[in-house]
Coordinates of C-alpha atoms in Angstrom, one line a residue:
X1 CA 21.1 7.9 73.7
X2 CA 20.8 9.3 77.3
X3 CA 23.4 10.2 79.8
X4 CA 23.1 8.9 83.4
X5 CA 24.7 10.9 86.2
X6 CA 25.3 7.8 88.3
X7 CA 24.2 4.1 88.8
X8 CA 20.9 5.1 90.4
X9 CA 20.1 7.4 87.5
X10 CA 21.0 4.7 85.0
X11 CA 18.5 2.3 86.7
X12 CA 15.8 4.9 86.5
X13 CA 16.4 5.6 82.8
X14 CA 16.5 1.9 81.9
X15 CA 13.3 1.2 83.7
X16 CA 11.6 3.8 81.5
X17 CA 12.6 2.2 78.2
X18 CA 9.8 0.2 76.6
X19 CA 10.1 -3.5 77.4
X20 CA 10.5 -4.8 73.9
X21 CA 13.6 -2.9 73.1
X22 CA 17.3 -3.7 73.4
X23 CA 19.2 -1.5 75.9
X24 CA 22.9 -0.9 76.4
X25 CA 25.1 0.7 79.1
X26 CA 28.3 2.3 78.1
X27 CA 30.8 3.9 80.4
X28 CA 31.3 7.6 79.3
X29 CA 35.1 7.2 79.6
X30 CA 35.2 4.3 77.1
X31 CA 38.0 4.4 74.6
X32 CA 38.1 1.9 71.7
X33 CA 37.1 1.0 68.2
X34 CA 33.6 1.4 66.9
X35 CA 33.6 -2.1 65.7
X36 CA 34.5 -3.3 69.2
X37 CA 31.3 -1.7 70.4
X38 CA 29.4 -3.1 67.4
X39 CA 30.6 -6.6 68.3
X40 CA 29.6 -6.2 71.9
X41 CA 26.3 -4.3 71.6
X42 CA 24.6 -5.2 68.3
X43 CA 24.9 -9.0 67.8
X44 CA 21.3 -10.3 67.8
X45 CA 22.2 -13.9 68.7
X46 CA 22.9 -13.3 72.4
X47 CA 20.5 -12.2 75.1
X48 CA 23.3 -10.3 76.9
X49 CA 26.9 -9.4 75.8
X50 CA 29.7 -7.2 77.1
X51 CA 33.0 -5.7 76.2
X52 CA 35.2 -3.7 78.7
X53 CA 33.1 -0.7 79.5
X54 CA 29.9 -1.6 77.8
X55 CA 27.0 -4.0 78.2
X56 CA 23.9 -4.8 76.3
X57 CA 20.7 -6.8 77.0
X58 CA 17.9 -7.9 74.7
X59 CA 14.3 -7.9 75.9
X60 CA 14.5 -11.4 77.4
X61 CA 17.5 -10.3 79.6
X62 CA 16.1 -6.9 80.5
X63 CA 14.7 -8.0 83.8
X64 CA 17.9 -9.6 85.0
X65 CA 19.8 -6.5 83.9
X66 CA 17.6 -4.2 85.9
X67 CA 17.9 -6.4 89.0
X68 CA 21.6 -6.6 88.7
X69 CA 21.9 -2.8 88.3
X70 CA 19.7 -2.2 91.3
X71 CA 21.9 -4.6 93.4
X72 CA 25.0 -2.8 92.2
X73 CA 23.4 0.5 93.1
X74 CA 22.5 -0.8 96.6
X75 CA 26.1 -2.1 97.0
X76 CA 28.0 1.0 96.0
X77 CA 25.4 3.7 96.5
X78 CA 23.2 5.5 94.0
X79 CA 25.6 8.4 93.7
X80 CA 28.9 6.5 94.1
X81 CA 31.6 6.7 91.5
X82 CA 31.4 4.1 88.7
X83 CA 34.9 2.7 89.5
X84 CA 34.9 -0.1 92.0
X85 CA 37.7 -0.8 94.5
X86 CA 41.0 -1.9 93.1
X87 CA 40.6 -5.3 94.8
X88 CA 38.1 -6.4 92.1
X89 CA 39.4 -9.4 90.1
X90 CA 39.7 -7.9 86.7
X91 CA 40.1 -4.3 85.5
X92 CA 37.1 -4.6 83.1
X93 CA 34.9 -5.6 86.0
X94 CA 35.6 -2.3 87.9
X95 CA 33.1 -0.3 85.8
X96 CA 29.4 -0.4 86.3
X97 CA 28.8 -2.4 83.0
X98 CA 31.5 -4.8 84.1
X99 CA 30.1 -5.3 87.6
X100 CA 26.6 -5.8 86.2
X101 CA 27.9 -8.4 83.7
X102 CA 29.4 -10.4 86.6
X103 CA 26.2 -10.1 88.5
X104 CA 24.2 -11.3 85.5
X105 CA 26.3 -14.4 85.2
X106 CA 26.0 -15.0 89.0
X107 CA 22.3 -15.0 88.5
X108 CA 22.4 -17.5 85.7
X109 CA 22.1 -15.2 82.7
X110 CA 24.7 -16.1 80.0
X111 CA 26.8 -13.0 79.0
X112 CA 28.7 -13.2 75.7
X113 CA 32.2 -11.8 75.6
X114 CA 33.2 -11.5 72.0
X115 CA 36.8 -12.0 70.9
X116 CA 38.2 -8.5 70.0
X117 CA 41.6 -9.5 68.7
X118 CA 43.6 -6.4 67.9
X119 CA 40.6 -4.1 68.6
X120 CA 40.8 -1.8 71.6
X121 CA 38.0 -1.5 74.2
X122 CA 39.0 -0.2 77.6
X123 CA 38.0 2.3 80.3
X124 CA 41.1 4.3 81.3
X125 CA 41.2 5.7 84.9
X126 CA 43.8 8.4 84.4
X127 CA 45.2 10.7 81.7
X128 CA 48.2 8.4 81.1
X129 CA 46.1 5.3 80.6
X130 CA 43.8 7.3 78.2
X131 CA 46.7 8.5 76.1
X132 CA 48.0 4.9 75.9
X133 CA 44.5 3.5 74.9
X134 CA 44.0 6.2 72.3
X135 CA 47.4 5.5 70.8
X136 CA 46.6 1.8 70.6
X137 CA 43.2 2.5 69.0
X138 CA 44.7 4.8 66.4
X139 CA 47.4 2.2 65.4
X140 CA 44.8 -0.3 64.3
X141 CA 42.5 0.2 61.2
X142 CA 39.0 -0.5 62.5
X143 CA 37.6 -1.1 59.0
X144 CA 40.4 -3.4 58.0
X145 CA 39.8 -5.6 61.0
X146 CA 36.1 -5.6 60.3
X147 CA 36.7 -6.7 56.7
X148 CA 39.0 -9.5 57.8
X149 CA 36.6 -10.7 60.4
X150 CA 33.8 -10.9 57.8
X151 CA 35.6 -13.9 56.2
X152 CA 35.0 -17.3 57.8
X153 CA 38.1 -18.5 59.6
X154 CA 38.2 -22.1 58.4
X155 CA 37.2 -22.2 54.8
X156 CA 38.3 -24.2 51.8
X157 CA 41.4 -23.5 49.7
X158 CA 39.4 -22.2 46.7
X159 CA 37.1 -20.1 48.7
X160 CA 40.0 -18.6 50.8
X161 CA 42.2 -17.7 47.9
X162 CA 39.9 -17.3 44.9
X163 CA 36.7 -15.8 46.3
X164 CA 37.2 -14.2 49.7
X165 CA 39.9 -11.7 48.7
X166 CA 37.3 -9.7 46.7
X167 CA 33.9 -11.0 47.9
X168 CA 34.4 -9.2 51.3
X169 CA 34.4 -5.9 49.4
X170 CA 31.2 -6.9 47.7
X171 CA 29.8 -7.6 51.1
X172 CA 30.8 -4.1 52.3
X173 CA 29.3 -2.6 49.1
X174 CA 26.1 -4.3 49.9
X175 CA 26.1 -3.2 53.6
X176 CA 26.6 0.4 52.6
X177 CA 23.6 0.3 50.3
X178 CA 21.4 -1.3 52.9
X179 CA 21.2 -4.7 51.4
X180 CA 20.6 -7.6 53.8
X181 CA 22.2 -11.1 53.8
X182 CA 18.8 -12.6 53.0
X183 CA 18.5 -10.6 49.8
X184 CA 22.0 -11.7 48.8
X185 CA 21.2 -15.3 49.6
X186 CA 18.0 -15.1 47.5
X187 CA 20.0 -13.5 44.6
X188 CA 22.5 -16.5 44.9
X189 CA 19.6 -18.9 44.7
X190 CA 18.1 -17.2 41.7
X191 CA 21.4 -17.1 39.9
X192 CA 21.9 -20.8 40.5
X193 CA 18.5 -21.6 39.2
X194 CA 19.2 -19.6 36.1
X195 CA 22.4 -21.5 35.7
X196 CA 20.4 -24.8 36.0
X197 CA 18.1 -23.5 33.3
X198 CA 21.1 -22.6 31.1
X199 CA 22.5 -26.2 31.6
X200 CA 19.0 -27.6 30.7
X201 CA 19.3 -26.1 27.2
X202 CA 21.7 -28.9 26.3
X203 CA 23.8 -26.6 24.1
X204 CA 27.5 -25.7 24.4
X205 CA 26.6 -22.0 24.8
X206 CA 24.2 -23.0 27.6
X207 CA 26.8 -25.1 29.3
X208 CA 29.4 -22.3 29.2
X209 CA 26.8 -19.8 30.6
X210 CA 25.8 -22.3 33.3
X211 CA 29.4 -22.7 34.5
X212 CA 29.9 -19.0 34.7
X213 CA 26.6 -18.4 36.5
X214 CA 27.3 -21.2 38.9
X215 CA 30.5 -19.5 39.9
X216 CA 28.7 -16.1 40.3
X217 CA 26.2 -17.9 42.5
X218 CA 29.0 -19.2 44.6
X219 CA 30.5 -15.7 45.0
X220 CA 27.1 -14.5 46.2
X221 CA 26.9 -17.5 48.5
X222 CA 30.1 -16.4 50.1
X223 CA 29.1 -12.8 50.2
X224 CA 25.9 -13.4 52.1
X225 CA 27.7 -14.9 55.1
X226 CA 30.4 -12.2 54.9
X227 CA 27.7 -9.5 54.9
X228 CA 26.1 -11.1 57.9
X229 CA 29.4 -11.1 59.8
X230 CA 30.4 -7.6 58.5
X231 CA 27.2 -6.0 59.6
X232 CA 26.2 -8.5 62.3
X233 CA 22.8 -9.1 60.6
X234 CA 22.1 -12.5 61.9
X235 CA 18.5 -13.6 61.7
X236 CA 16.0 -16.4 62.1
X237 CA 15.1 -16.3 58.4
X238 CA 18.7 -16.0 57.5
X239 CA 19.5 -19.2 59.4
X240 CA 16.9 -21.1 57.5
X241 CA 17.8 -19.7 54.1
X242 CA 21.5 -20.2 54.5
X243 CA 21.0 -23.7 55.8
X244 CA 18.9 -25.0 52.9
X245 CA 19.6 -22.9 49.8
X246 CA 23.1 -24.4 49.2
X247 CA 21.6 -27.8 48.9
X248 CA 18.7 -26.6 46.8
X249 CA 21.1 -24.8 44.4
X250 CA 23.4 -27.8 43.9
X251 CA 20.7 -30.4 43.5
X252 CA 18.7 -28.1 41.1
X253 CA 21.9 -27.7 39.1
X254 CA 22.2 -31.5 38.9
X255 CA 18.7 -31.7 37.6
X256 CA 19.4 -29.0 35.0
X257 CA 22.5 -30.9 33.8
X258 CA 20.4 -34.1 33.5
X259 CA 17.7 -32.4 31.5
X260 CA 20.3 -30.8 29.2
X261 CA 22.0 -34.2 28.7
X262 CA 18.6 -35.8 27.7
X263 CA 18.1 -33.1 25.1
X264 CA 21.5 -34.0 23.7
X265 CA 20.6 -37.7 23.5
X266 CA 22.3 -38.9 26.7
X267 CA 20.2 -39.9 29.6
X268 CA 22.2 -39.4 32.8
X269 CA 19.4 -39.1 35.3
X270 CA 20.7 -42.2 37.2
X271 CA 24.1 -40.5 37.5
X272 CA 22.5 -37.2 38.7
X273 CA 20.5 -39.0 41.4
X274 CA 23.5 -41.1 42.4
X275 CA 25.5 -37.9 42.8
X276 CA 22.8 -36.4 45.0
X277 CA 22.5 -39.5 47.1
X278 CA 26.2 -39.7 47.6
X279 CA 26.5 -36.1 48.6
X280 CA 23.5 -36.3 51.0
X281 CA 25.0 -39.4 52.6
X282 CA 28.3 -37.6 53.0
X283 CA 26.5 -34.8 54.8
X284 CA 24.6 -37.1 57.2
X285 CA 27.9 -38.8 58.1
X286 CA 29.3 -35.4 59.0
X287 CA 26.2 -34.4 60.9
X288 CA 25.8 -37.7 62.9
X289 CA 29.5 -37.8 63.9
X290 CA 29.4 -34.1 65.0
X291 CA 26.2 -34.5 67.0
X292 CA 27.4 -37.7 68.6
X293 CA 30.5 -35.9 69.9
X294 CA 29.0 -32.5 70.4
X295 CA 29.3 -32.7 74.2
X296 CA 31.4 -35.9 74.6
X297 CA 33.7 -35.9 77.6
X298 CA 37.1 -37.4 78.2
X299 CA 38.2 -37.5 74.6
X300 CA 41.6 -39.2 74.5
X301 CA 41.7 -40.4 70.9
X302 CA 45.2 -40.6 69.5
X303 CA 43.7 -40.1 66.1
X304 CA 42.4 -36.7 67.1
X305 CA 45.7 -35.9 68.6
X306 CA 47.4 -36.8 65.3
X307 CA 44.9 -34.6 63.4
X308 CA 45.6 -31.7 65.6
X309 CA 49.3 -32.2 65.1
X310 CA 48.9 -32.2 61.3
X311 CA 46.9 -29.0 61.5
X312 CA 50.0 -27.3 63.0
X313 CA 51.8 -27.9 59.6
X314 CA 50.6 -25.3 57.2
X315 CA 50.5 -27.3 53.9
X316 CA 48.7 -30.2 55.5
X317 CA 45.8 -28.0 56.5
X318 CA 45.1 -27.0 53.0
X319 CA 45.7 -30.5 51.6
X320 CA 43.3 -32.0 54.0
X321 CA 40.6 -29.4 53.3
X322 CA 40.9 -30.0 49.6
X323 CA 40.8 -33.8 49.9
X324 CA 37.3 -33.6 51.4
X325 CA 36.1 -31.8 48.2
X326 CA 34.4 -28.9 50.1
X327 CA 31.7 -26.8 48.4
X328 CA 34.1 -24.3 46.9
X329 CA 36.3 -26.9 45.2
X330 CA 33.3 -29.0 44.2
X331 CA 31.4 -26.1 42.6
X332 CA 34.5 -24.9 40.8
X333 CA 35.0 -28.4 39.4
X334 CA 31.4 -28.6 38.3
X335 CA 31.5 -25.2 36.7
X336 CA 34.7 -25.8 34.7
X337 CA 33.7 -29.3 33.6
X338 CA 30.2 -28.1 32.6
X339 CA 31.7 -25.4 30.4
X340 CA 34.4 -27.7 28.8
X341 CA 33.0 -31.2 28.8
X342 CA 29.6 -33.0 29.0
X343 CA 27.1 -33.7 31.8
X344 CA 28.2 -37.3 31.9
X345 CA 31.8 -36.4 32.6
X346 CA 30.7 -33.9 35.2
X347 CA 28.8 -36.6 37.1
X348 CA 31.5 -39.2 36.7
X349 CA 34.0 -36.6 38.3
X350 CA 31.5 -35.8 41.0
X351 CA 30.9 -39.5 41.9
X352 CA 34.6 -40.3 41.9
X353 CA 35.7 -37.2 43.9
X354 CA 32.9 -37.5 46.4
X355 CA 33.4 -41.2 46.9
X356 CA 37.1 -40.7 47.6
X357 CA 36.3 -37.8 50.0
X358 CA 33.7 -39.9 51.8
X359 CA 36.2 -42.8 52.2
X360 CA 38.8 -40.4 53.7
X361 CA 36.5 -38.6 56.1
X362 CA 34.6 -41.7 57.2
X363 CA 37.8 -43.7 57.8
X364 CA 39.2 -40.9 60.0
X365 CA 36.0 -40.8 62.0
X366 CA 35.9 -44.5 62.5
X367 CA 39.4 -44.5 63.8
X368 CA 38.6 -41.6 66.2
X369 CA 35.5 -43.4 67.4
X370 CA 37.3 -46.7 68.0
X371 CA 40.4 -45.2 69.7
X372 CA 38.7 -42.7 72.0
X373 CA 37.5 -43.2 75.5
X374 CA 34.5 -40.9 75.9
X375 CA 31.0 -41.1 77.4
X376 CA 28.1 -40.2 75.2
X377 CA 25.5 -38.0 76.8
X378 CA 21.7 -38.3 76.7
X379 CA 21.6 -35.3 74.4
X380 CA 23.9 -37.0 71.9
X381 CA 21.7 -40.1 72.0
X382 CA 18.6 -38.1 71.4
X383 CA 20.1 -36.2 68.5
X384 CA 21.1 -39.5 66.9
X385 CA 17.6 -40.9 67.4
X386 CA 16.1 -37.8 65.8
X387 CA 18.6 -38.0 62.9
X388 CA 17.6 -41.7 62.4
X389 CA 14.1 -40.5 61.4
X390 CA 12.4 -43.7 62.6
X391 CA 8.7 -43.8 61.7
X392 CA 5.7 -45.6 63.4
X393 CA 6.8 -49.0 62.0
X394 CA 10.3 -48.9 63.4
X395 CA 9.1 -47.3 66.6
X396 CA 6.5 -50.0 67.0
X397 CA 9.2 -52.7 66.7
X398 CA 11.5 -50.9 69.1
X399 CA 8.7 -50.6 71.7
X400 CA 8.0 -54.3 71.9
X401 CA 11.4 -55.8 71.1
X402 CA 14.0 -56.2 73.8
X403 CA 17.0 -54.0 73.4
X404 CA 20.0 -56.1 72.3
X405 CA 23.1 -55.4 74.2
X406 CA 26.6 -55.1 72.6
X407 CA 29.0 -52.3 71.8
X408 CA 28.3 -52.5 68.1
X409 CA 24.9 -54.0 68.0
X410 CA 23.0 -50.9 66.8
X411 CA 25.2 -50.1 63.8
X412 CA 25.5 -53.8 62.9
X413 CA 21.7 -54.2 62.8
X414 CA 21.4 -51.0 60.8
X415 CA 24.1 -52.2 58.3
X416 CA 22.5 -55.6 58.0
X417 CA 19.1 -54.1 57.3
X418 CA 20.6 -51.7 54.7
X419 CA 22.4 -54.6 53.0
X420 CA 19.2 -56.7 52.9
X421 CA 17.2 -53.8 51.5
X422 CA 19.6 -52.6 48.9
X423 CA 20.6 -56.2 48.0
X424 CA 16.9 -57.1 47.5
X425 CA 16.3 -54.1 45.3
X426 CA 19.5 -54.8 43.3
X427 CA 19.5 -58.6 42.9
X428 CA 15.9 -59.9 43.3
X429 CA 13.7 -60.0 40.2
X430 CA 12.2 -56.5 39.7
X431 CA 8.6 -56.4 40.9
X432 CA 9.0 -59.6 43.0
X433 CA 7.2 -59.8 46.3
X434 CA 10.5 -60.9 47.7
X435 CA 11.6 -57.3 47.5
X436 CA 8.6 -56.5 49.8
X437 CA 9.7 -59.2 52.1
X438 CA 13.2 -57.6 52.2
X439 CA 11.6 -54.4 53.1
X440 CA 9.7 -56.1 56.0
X441 CA 13.1 -57.4 57.2
X442 CA 14.5 -53.9 56.9
X443 CA 11.7 -52.5 59.0
X444 CA 12.3 -55.2 61.7
X445 CA 16.1 -54.6 61.8
X446 CA 15.6 -50.8 61.8
X447 CA 13.4 -51.1 64.9
X448 CA 15.8 -53.3 66.7
X449 CA 18.7 -50.9 65.9
X450 CA 17.0 -48.1 67.8
X451 CA 15.5 -50.1 70.6
X452 CA 18.2 -48.9 73.0
X453 CA 19.7 -45.4 73.4
X454 CA 22.4 -44.8 70.7
X455 CA 25.4 -44.3 73.0
X456 CA 27.9 -46.8 71.5
X457 CA 31.2 -45.8 70.0
X458 CA 29.9 -46.4 66.4
X459 CA 26.2 -45.7 66.9
X460 CA 26.6 -42.4 64.9
X461 CA 26.7 -44.7 61.8
X462 CA 23.0 -45.7 62.3
X463 CA 21.5 -42.6 60.6
X464 CA 23.9 -42.7 57.6
X465 CA 23.0 -46.4 57.1
X466 CA 19.3 -45.6 57.1
X467 CA 19.8 -42.7 54.7
X468 CA 21.8 -45.0 52.3
X469 CA 19.1 -47.7 52.5
X470 CA 16.3 -45.3 51.7
X471 CA 17.9 -43.2 49.0
X472 CA 19.7 -46.1 47.2
X473 CA 16.6 -48.3 47.3
X474 CA 14.6 -45.5 45.6
X475 CA 17.3 -45.0 43.0
X476 CA 17.7 -48.7 42.2
X477 CA 14.0 -49.5 41.9
X478 CA 13.4 -46.5 39.7
X479 CA 16.4 -47.3 37.5
X480 CA 15.4 -51.0 37.2
X481 CA 11.7 -50.2 36.4
X482 CA 12.4 -49.2 32.8
X483 CA 9.4 -46.9 33.2
X484 CA 9.7 -43.5 31.4
X485 CA 10.3 -40.6 33.8
X486 CA 10.6 -43.0 36.8
X487 CA 14.2 -41.8 37.7
X488 CA 13.3 -38.1 37.4
X489 CA 10.4 -38.8 39.7
X490 CA 12.7 -40.6 42.1
X491 CA 15.0 -37.6 42.0
X492 CA 12.1 -35.4 43.1
X493 CA 11.3 -37.8 45.9
X494 CA 14.8 -38.1 47.2
X495 CA 15.1 -34.3 47.1
X496 CA 11.9 -33.9 49.2
X497 CA 13.1 -36.4 51.8
X498 CA 16.6 -35.0 51.9
X499 CA 15.2 -31.6 52.6
X500 CA 13.4 -33.0 55.6
X501 CA 16.6 -34.6 56.8
X502 CA 18.6 -31.4 56.4
X503 CA 15.8 -29.5 58.1
X504 CA 16.1 -31.9 61.0
X505 CA 19.8 -31.3 61.3
X506 CA 19.6 -27.5 61.4
X507 CA 16.8 -27.5 63.9
X508 CA 19.0 -29.7 66.2
X509 CA 22.0 -27.4 65.6
X510 CA 19.8 -24.4 66.6
X511 CA 19.0 -26.0 69.9
X512 CA 15.3 -26.4 69.3
X513 CA 15.1 -30.1 68.8
X514 CA 14.0 -32.2 65.9
X515 CA 10.7 -31.7 63.9
X516 CA 7.5 -32.7 65.7
X517 CA 6.6 -36.4 65.9
X518 CA 3.4 -35.8 64.0
X519 CA 5.5 -34.8 61.0
X520 CA 7.7 -37.9 61.1
X521 CA 4.6 -40.1 61.5
X522 CA 2.8 -38.4 58.6
X523 CA 5.6 -38.9 56.1
X524 CA 6.2 -42.4 57.4
X525 CA 9.8 -42.4 58.7
X526 CA 12.6 -43.8 56.6
X527 CA 11.5 -47.4 56.9
X528 CA 7.9 -46.6 56.0
X529 CA 8.8 -44.7 52.9
X530 CA 11.3 -47.4 51.8
X531 CA 8.7 -50.1 52.3
X532 CA 6.1 -48.1 50.4
X533 CA 8.4 -47.7 47.4
X534 CA 9.1 -51.4 47.4
X535 CA 5.3 -52.2 47.5
X536 CA 4.7 -49.7 44.7
X537 CA 7.4 -51.3 42.6
X538 CA 5.8 -54.7 43.1
X539 CA 2.3 -53.6 42.5
X540 CA 2.9 -51.3 39.5
X541 CA 5.4 -53.5 37.7
X542 CA 6.2 -52.3 34.2
X543 CA 3.4 -49.7 34.3
X544 CA 3.6 -46.0 33.9
X545 CA 1.8 -45.8 37.2
X546 CA 5.0 -46.3 39.1
X547 CA 6.4 -43.0 37.9
X548 CA 3.1 -41.3 38.7
X549 CA 3.1 -42.9 42.1
X550 CA 6.7 -41.7 42.8
X551 CA 5.7 -38.2 41.7
X552 CA 2.7 -38.1 43.9
X553 CA 4.6 -39.3 46.8
X554 CA 7.4 -36.7 46.2
X555 CA 4.8 -33.9 46.0
X556 CA 3.0 -35.0 49.2
X557 CA 6.2 -35.3 51.2
X558 CA 7.5 -31.9 49.8
X559 CA 4.3 -30.1 50.7
X560 CA 4.1 -31.4 54.2
X561 CA 7.8 -30.9 55.1
X562 CA 8.0 -27.5 53.4
X563 CA 4.9 -26.1 55.1
X564 CA 6.0 -27.2 58.5
X565 CA 9.6 -26.1 57.9
X566 CA 8.6 -22.6 56.8
X567 CA 6.2 -22.3 59.7
X568 CA 8.9 -23.2 62.1
X569 CA 11.7 -21.0 60.7
X570 CA 9.6 -17.8 60.4
X571 CA 8.1 -18.3 63.9
X572 CA 9.4 -16.5 66.9
X573 CA 10.4 -19.8 68.5
X574 CA 13.2 -20.4 65.9
X575 CA 16.7 -19.5 67.0
X576 CA 18.4 -16.3 65.8
X577 CA 21.5 -17.9 64.5
X578 CA 23.7 -17.9 61.4
X579 CA 25.1 -21.1 60.2
X580 CA 28.8 -20.9 59.6
X581 CA 28.7 -23.9 57.3
X582 CA 30.8 -27.0 57.0
X583 CA 33.6 -27.6 54.6
X584 CA 31.8 -30.4 52.8

């Protein structure tokens, strides 16, 4: 920390700081809470940020900061007082940090202004104003505000009332001992894997231990995000871990329950894979709808207006959050049922609960889409195209086929292709070449569905239809094969593919775009993998080779997508964000 005598001295001192470091300017008359400064000066997600009387810039914004400071110095004079004339538009812009923040924005550099709530951050200009500011600061408990703000604002009922009241204190305990969110996230993953292992024993004691450990894992899962918000330790690696480990934990637990059930004489692998497929399809509905409307304009949906009105009534907020069976409620249900019942009952409850939640959320989104008057942007269309995960076969069809016009053409074609593919897998004789023919029709319809930009009102349904077609086809063909270990192998394959799809979502959310095209081509795209599984089922009819082929395909896909995903998320090009999560 160094003290500058005036604006000119500040420019000199800043220029001397090594280029790779973050810098901050704080008015020496600043009065406020430490956490207000922490919010304004230490959040790694923003290139530049400010609170009244203070400004920070990361290395990428250092040049713009120095230019703005020099312009300010030239305007007011190197030795001029730091207070600007009273004609300035806002009091917080009368200090040197405030003037520079305005200059940075005028140049095109985004400056984050965090919400301070009840926290104080001001630069008093006289003794009376200072006394008032100090009184306001002393009336608010800085640490209490920090603890409250560590908790996510829009969480589920179970998480809000059963976990967060004490997990925030665990987060503070971790912060004071130098633990990082990534370490807590890893501990949560390990705990969940141990829980899956306990469930895999197939004993009542193992099931009870698994339920308890799953709840402990969820407490740690809440703690890692609260620790990140409490200590502002957002990171690139943290974004990747937080975005993927929740799914890995839940699906690994499904596998553990299935293994335990088999040891007890009850094969529920089909139910386990069905639960994973349903949950993954629920998520892609959420992701597609949100991306399609990420930057939509002129939203006049009466359904959205009704939803906002319902959110103004307290009890309806919690009821609607519980109906969608968010992760807290879902994991609590799984844990309790695991300890008290059997894996089969756990999966029945999951399938029924998630199906009802999917119907509720999808119906609401359909109504919003049909009743709104909005224009979809090129960015939204590209995001939906990336989420569609079309491989070289569908892309080839799209390149040569004329784009069919019509408001609902794309989702109609995707739905028709999905019904043809799943219907063929379900009702045609197992191993028949007709199933391969159904796959060829699916490839053709998939290409036609994406031949035009996905800007229609219901075009966000295209990626969910493709996910359902691929995942359900793999499930049905494996279940109908009567080949030992075929369904567990299919579980592994769907897990690997689902990871690729989740990775695509979180890259798009981070603003870096979808995975590279070479990766999509290498793993075949959704239509290529679906057709390949159909061919394998026809060629390896009633042979153990089908399970072996599914296992090999799962391993190959997992290796390719994991290596590329890890390379991306640990690289400097990945965004420094922390995913706040979604209720489902």
